[in-house]
mmCIF file of C-alpha atoms in Angstrom:
data_model
loop_
_atom_site.group_PDB
_atom_site.id
_atom_site.type_symbol
_atom_site.label_atom_id
_atom_site.label_comp_id
_atom_site.label_asym_id
_atom_site.label_seq_id
_atom_site.Cartn_x
_atom_site.Cartn_y
_atom_site.Cartn_z
ATOM 1 C CA ALA A 1 -16.695 1.317 9.046
ATOM 2 C CA GLN A 2 -13.594 2.874 7.582
ATOM 3 C CA ARG A 3 -13.567 2.571 3.832
ATOM 4 C CA VAL A 4 -11.986 4.137 0.779
ATOM 5 C CA THR A 5 -13.843 4.017 -2.509
ATOM 6 C CA GLN A 6 -12.347 4.629 -5.915
ATOM 7 C CA PRO A 7 -15.231 4.235 -8.338
ATOM 8 C CA GLU A 8 -13.201 4.047 -11.545
ATOM 9 C CA LYS A 9 -11.064 1.008 -12.317
ATOM 10 C CA LEU A 10 -9.691 2.587 -15.457
ATOM 11 C CA LEU A 11 -9.399 6.152 -16.649
ATOM 12 C CA SER A 12 -8.108 6.836 -20.107
ATOM 13 C CA VAL A 13 -7.267 10.347 -21.322
ATOM 14 C CA PHE A 14 -5.199 11.981 -24.019
ATOM 15 C CA LYS A 15 -1.967 13.801 -23.303
ATOM 16 C CA GLY A 16 -2.658 17.386 -22.281
ATOM 17 C CA ALA A 17 -6.188 16.677 -21.098
ATOM 18 C CA PRO A 18 -7.244 17.324 -17.491
ATOM 19 C CA VAL A 19 -7.405 14.375 -15.149
ATOM 20 C CA GLU A 20 -9.490 13.772 -12.060
ATOM 21 C CA LEU A 21 -9.197 10.520 -10.154
ATOM 22 C CA LYS A 22 -12.029 10.157 -7.711
ATOM 23 C CA CYS A 23 -11.752 9.042 -4.118
ATOM 24 C CA ASN A 24 -14.432 8.976 -1.439
ATOM 25 C CA TYR A 25 -13.945 7.846 2.101
ATOM 26 C CA SER A 26 -15.876 6.773 5.135
ATOM 27 C CA TYR A 27 -14.222 7.497 8.468
ATOM 28 C CA SER A 28 -15.372 8.554 11.908
ATOM 29 C CA GLY A 29 -13.169 11.373 13.098
ATOM 30 C CA SER A 30 -10.621 13.447 11.262
ATOM 31 C CA PRO A 31 -9.145 11.413 8.421
ATOM 32 C CA GLU A 32 -5.614 11.572 7.111
ATOM 33 C CA LEU A 33 -5.649 10.845 3.418
ATOM 34 C CA PHE A 34 -2.972 9.964 0.917
ATOM 35 C CA TRP A 35 -2.486 9.170 -2.722
ATOM 36 C CA TYR A 36 -0.010 6.428 -3.569
ATOM 37 C CA VAL A 37 1.144 5.686 -7.101
ATOM 38 C CA GLN A 38 2.534 2.521 -8.638
ATOM 39 C CA TYR A 39 4.285 2.899 -11.973
ATOM 40 C CA SER A 40 4.688 -0.163 -14.151
ATOM 41 C CA ARG A 41 6.877 -2.773 -12.438
ATOM 42 C CA GLN A 42 7.759 -0.395 -9.615
ATOM 43 C CA ARG A 43 6.862 -0.223 -5.954
ATOM 44 C CA LEU A 44 4.045 1.706 -4.368
ATOM 45 C CA GLN A 45 5.228 5.184 -3.512
ATOM 46 C CA LEU A 46 3.664 8.151 -1.829
ATOM 47 C CA LEU A 47 2.448 10.801 -4.235
ATOM 48 C CA LEU A 48 0.928 13.267 -1.825
ATOM 49 C CA ARG A 49 -0.845 13.628 1.502
ATOM 50 C CA HIS A 50 -3.620 16.017 2.367
ATOM 51 C CA ILE A 51 -1.956 17.550 5.409
ATOM 52 C CA SER A 52 0.937 18.935 3.414
ATOM 53 C CA ARG A 53 -1.293 20.547 0.789
ATOM 54 C CA GLU A 54 1.480 20.303 -1.766
ATOM 55 C CA SER A 55 1.564 19.749 -5.485
ATOM 56 C CA ILE A 56 3.670 16.848 -6.688
ATOM 57 C CA LYS A 57 4.347 16.274 -10.390
ATOM 58 C CA GLY A 58 1.532 18.717 -11.077
ATOM 59 C CA PHE A 59 -1.005 16.719 -9.071
ATOM 60 C CA THR A 60 -3.104 18.229 -6.307
ATOM 61 C CA ALA A 61 -5.789 16.834 -4.048
ATOM 62 C CA ASP A 62 -8.105 18.707 -1.731
ATOM 63 C CA LEU A 63 -9.873 17.146 1.191
ATOM 64 C CA ASN A 64 -13.573 17.958 1.079
ATOM 65 C CA LYS A 65 -15.056 16.889 4.393
ATOM 66 C CA GLY A 66 -18.577 17.824 3.357
ATOM 67 C CA GLU A 67 -18.471 15.469 0.399
ATOM 68 C CA THR A 68 -16.028 13.050 2.100
ATOM 69 C CA SER A 69 -13.854 13.195 -0.980
ATOM 70 C CA PHE A 70 -10.173 13.497 -1.780
ATOM 71 C CA HIS A 71 -10.056 13.615 -5.557
ATOM 72 C CA LEU A 72 -6.694 13.750 -7.331
ATOM 73 C CA LYS A 73 -6.391 16.307 -10.108
ATOM 74 C CA LYS A 74 -3.933 17.385 -12.730
ATOM 75 C CA PRO A 75 -4.710 20.050 -15.318
ATOM 76 C CA PHE A 76 -2.590 18.605 -18.138
ATOM 77 C CA ALA A 77 -1.868 14.879 -18.158
ATOM 78 C CA GLN A 78 1.456 13.555 -19.404
ATOM 79 C CA GLU A 79 2.220 10.095 -20.781
ATOM 80 C CA GLU A 80 4.535 9.421 -17.863
ATOM 81 C CA ASP A 81 1.569 9.809 -15.518
ATOM 82 C CA SER A 82 0.262 6.439 -16.691
ATOM 83 C CA ALA A 83 0.175 4.266 -13.567
ATOM 84 C CA MET A 84 -2.039 2.763 -10.883
ATOM 85 C CA TYR A 85 -3.220 5.305 -8.348
ATOM 86 C CA TYR A 86 -4.386 4.318 -4.888
ATOM 87 C CA CYS A 87 -6.212 6.515 -2.450
ATOM 88 C CA ALA A 88 -5.621 5.564 1.184
ATOM 89 C CA LEU A 89 -6.423 6.686 4.690
ATOM 90 C CA ILE A 90 -4.621 6.093 7.934
ATOM 91 C CA ARG A 91 -6.384 4.167 10.618
ATOM 92 C CA GLY A 92 -5.250 4.175 14.226
ATOM 93 C CA SER A 93 -2.079 5.219 15.993
ATOM 94 C CA GLN A 94 -0.035 2.477 14.327
ATOM 95 C CA GLY A 95 -0.474 4.199 11.009
ATOM 96 C CA ASN A 96 -2.121 1.333 9.176
ATOM 97 C CA LEU A 97 -3.239 2.324 5.721
ATOM 98 C CA ILE A 98 -6.599 1.384 4.282
ATOM 99 C CA PHE A 99 -6.458 1.424 0.493
ATOM 100 C CA GLY A 100 -9.047 1.901 -2.192
ATOM 101 C CA LYS A 101 -9.134 -0.560 -5.072
ATOM 102 C CA GLY A 102 -7.061 1.694 -7.251
ATOM 103 C CA THR A 103 -7.594 3.437 -10.561
ATOM 104 C CA LYS A 104 -5.455 2.697 -13.565
ATOM 105 C CA LEU A 105 -4.674 5.910 -15.406
ATOM 106 C CA SER A 106 -3.738 5.555 -19.034
ATOM 107 C CA VAL A 107 -2.521 8.674 -20.833
ATOM 108 C CA LYS A 108 -2.480 8.281 -24.583
ATOM 109 C CA PRO A 109 -0.206 10.281 -26.900
ATOM 110 C CA GLU B 1 18.211 6.557 -1.301
ATOM 111 C CA PRO B 2 17.415 3.763 1.201
ATOM 112 C CA GLU B 3 14.785 1.265 0.112
ATOM 113 C CA VAL B 4 12.749 -1.576 1.524
ATOM 114 C CA THR B 5 13.905 -4.791 -0.113
ATOM 115 C CA GLN B 6 11.963 -8.027 -0.410
ATOM 116 C CA THR B 7 12.927 -11.551 -1.340
ATOM 117 C CA PRO B 8 12.022 -13.597 -3.212
ATOM 118 C CA SER B 9 10.431 -11.592 -5.966
ATOM 119 C CA HIS B 10 8.397 -14.632 -6.995
ATOM 120 C CA GLN B 11 7.813 -17.930 -5.262
ATOM 121 C CA VAL B 12 5.823 -20.901 -6.492
ATOM 122 C CA THR B 13 4.816 -23.469 -3.919
ATOM 123 C CA GLN B 14 2.532 -26.451 -3.492
ATOM 124 C CA MET B 15 -0.577 -26.186 -1.378
ATOM 125 C CA GLY B 16 0.167 -27.131 2.225
ATOM 126 C CA GLN B 17 3.802 -26.084 2.106
ATOM 127 C CA GLU B 18 5.337 -23.492 4.379
ATOM 128 C CA VAL B 19 6.526 -20.244 2.867
ATOM 129 C CA ILE B 20 8.715 -17.516 4.328
ATOM 130 C CA LEU B 21 8.785 -14.107 2.707
ATOM 131 C CA ARG B 22 11.635 -11.864 3.691
ATOM 132 C CA CYS B 23 11.890 -8.121 3.994
ATOM 133 C CA VAL B 24 14.676 -5.763 4.942
ATOM 134 C CA PRO B 25 13.085 -2.497 6.087
ATOM 135 C CA ILE B 26 14.872 0.819 5.952
ATOM 136 C CA SER B 27 17.458 0.736 8.713
ATOM 137 C CA ASN B 28 16.271 3.490 11.066
ATOM 138 C CA HIS B 29 12.584 2.651 10.733
ATOM 139 C CA LEU B 30 10.639 1.447 13.726
ATOM 140 C CA TYR B 31 7.267 0.333 12.367
ATOM 141 C CA PHE B 32 6.855 -2.568 9.986
ATOM 142 C CA TYR B 33 3.921 -3.819 7.971
ATOM 143 C CA TRP B 34 2.781 -6.547 5.658
ATOM 144 C CA TYR B 35 0.102 -5.989 3.062
ATOM 145 C CA ARG B 36 -1.176 -8.275 0.378
ATOM 146 C CA GLN B 37 -2.863 -7.800 -2.956
ATOM 147 C CA ILE B 38 -4.771 -10.611 -4.600
ATOM 148 C CA LEU B 39 -4.766 -10.227 -8.375
ATOM 149 C CA GLY B 40 -7.356 -7.682 -9.430
ATOM 150 C CA GLN B 41 -8.214 -6.690 -5.887
ATOM 151 C CA LYS B 42 -7.145 -3.935 -3.560
ATOM 152 C CA VAL B 43 -4.118 -3.768 -1.314
ATOM 153 C CA GLU B 44 -5.137 -5.190 2.083
ATOM 154 C CA PHE B 45 -3.522 -4.699 5.459
ATOM 155 C CA LEU B 46 -2.294 -7.867 7.162
ATOM 156 C CA VAL B 47 -0.244 -6.910 10.191
ATOM 157 C CA SER B 48 1.776 -4.160 11.818
ATOM 158 C CA PHE B 49 4.788 -4.722 14.054
ATOM 159 C CA TYR B 50 6.476 -2.415 16.507
ATOM 160 C CA ASN B 51 8.881 -2.889 19.391
ATOM 161 C CA ASN B 52 9.242 -6.579 18.597
ATOM 162 C CA GLU B 53 5.588 -7.412 18.782
ATOM 163 C CA ILE B 54 2.475 -7.340 16.679
ATOM 164 C CA SER B 55 0.654 -4.066 17.238
ATOM 165 C CA GLU B 56 -2.335 -4.766 15.044
ATOM 166 C CA LYS B 57 -3.529 -7.495 12.717
ATOM 167 C CA SER B 58 -6.441 -7.895 10.355
ATOM 168 C CA GLU B 59 -8.938 -10.728 10.182
ATOM 169 C CA ILE B 60 -6.954 -12.100 7.266
ATOM 170 C CA PHE B 61 -3.954 -12.654 9.537
ATOM 171 C CA ASP B 62 -5.094 -15.933 11.080
ATOM 172 C CA ASP B 63 -3.109 -18.655 12.843
ATOM 173 C CA GLN B 64 -1.503 -19.717 9.577
ATOM 174 C CA PHE B 65 0.423 -16.451 9.473
ATOM 175 C CA SER B 66 3.233 -15.279 11.689
ATOM 176 C CA VAL B 67 5.793 -12.506 11.600
ATOM 177 C CA GLU B 68 9.209 -12.261 13.093
ATOM 178 C CA ARG B 69 12.108 -9.902 13.319
ATOM 179 C CA PRO B 70 14.837 -12.473 13.942
ATOM 180 C CA ASP B 71 17.696 -9.990 13.905
ATOM 181 C CA GLY B 72 18.183 -6.260 13.609
ATOM 182 C CA SER B 73 17.487 -6.108 9.905
ATOM 183 C CA ASN B 74 15.073 -8.758 8.629
ATOM 184 C CA PHE B 75 11.293 -8.829 8.967
ATOM 185 C CA THR B 76 9.694 -12.058 7.835
ATOM 186 C CA LEU B 77 6.201 -13.258 7.057
ATOM 187 C CA LYS B 78 5.616 -16.989 7.423
ATOM 188 C CA ILE B 79 2.643 -18.870 6.074
ATOM 189 C CA ARG B 80 2.607 -22.289 7.713
ATOM 190 C CA SER B 81 0.398 -24.272 5.380
ATOM 191 C CA THR B 82 -0.357 -22.414 2.202
ATOM 192 C CA LYS B 83 -3.776 -22.466 0.568
ATOM 193 C CA LEU B 84 -4.687 -21.668 -2.994
ATOM 194 C CA GLU B 85 -6.255 -18.421 -1.851
ATOM 195 C CA ASP B 86 -2.952 -17.253 -0.394
ATOM 196 C CA SER B 87 -1.754 -16.598 -3.936
ATOM 197 C CA ALA B 88 -1.137 -12.876 -4.022
ATOM 198 C CA MET B 89 1.461 -10.153 -4.100
ATOM 199 C CA TYR B 90 2.794 -9.505 -0.610
ATOM 200 C CA PHE B 91 4.170 -6.063 0.176
ATOM 201 C CA CYS B 92 6.364 -5.169 3.084
ATOM 202 C CA ALA B 93 6.443 -1.574 4.285
ATOM 203 C CA SER B 94 8.192 0.385 6.982
ATOM 204 C CA ARG B 95 7.907 3.754 8.664
ATOM 205 C CA TRP B 96 10.307 5.538 10.960
ATOM 206 C CA ARG B 97 7.802 7.104 13.287
ATOM 207 C CA GLU B 98 4.176 6.808 14.177
ATOM 208 C CA GLY B 99 1.410 9.097 13.076
ATOM 209 C CA THR B 100 1.674 10.655 9.695
ATOM 210 C CA GLY B 101 5.096 9.357 8.740
ATOM 211 C CA GLU B 102 5.190 8.037 5.193
ATOM 212 C CA LEU B 103 5.063 4.301 4.571
ATOM 213 C CA PHE B 104 7.863 3.056 2.329
ATOM 214 C CA PHE B 105 7.011 -0.066 0.378
ATOM 215 C CA GLY B 106 9.087 -2.864 -1.025
ATOM 216 C CA GLU B 107 8.604 -4.082 -4.562
ATOM 217 C CA GLY B 108 6.579 -7.042 -3.409
ATOM 218 C CA SER B 109 6.876 -10.808 -3.408
ATOM 219 C CA ARG B 110 4.539 -12.681 -5.694
ATOM 220 C CA LEU B 111 3.364 -15.950 -4.161
ATOM 221 C CA THR B 112 1.747 -18.564 -6.371
ATOM 222 C CA VAL B 113 0.204 -21.560 -4.634
ATOM 223 C CA LEU B 114 -0.540 -24.550 -6.862
#
């Protein structure tokens, strides 16, 4: 079964500390993975996708097929990074996203 | 920048009533989706729509639900006879092409069933 697991509901760090938001997946075939972010009272928006291998707002995520993981990392957290973060994978040709439960990141001053 | 817009932002209804949630996808997008998020739970796929028909639906999307694209701009989700457990945030999303094209989400419509 296709599944995305985000084990942490809440992650709290201090400003300037490194952040790692964990994501594991279960998928038969080659997965396409994404991180979506939802800032307070805003819509879900794409943060990054594994195929583009880019860094957005200082965040990076590497697909590790051996560990079936796609952890989101940032070396120095900022207060404006506080948000809900959702890991997701695409299922099927229609591009339907399967989401994890989300991790709330709280960055304290 | 074009956005997906949803109305209403919040609707309160009595159990058994019909509800229509409206979405205006980004104008040149071809694929449309509804997701829902029950409070404290994850975002769940409901249905995808392409070329004026449902392309995929989840087990949640039973006979009480329907979707329609009545004109060239709106994409609606109808719940015929609401149940308490339909209370959730409903998100509309659209994409301009298949495959790895990004999904653009609306801000959501919060449905409260009393």
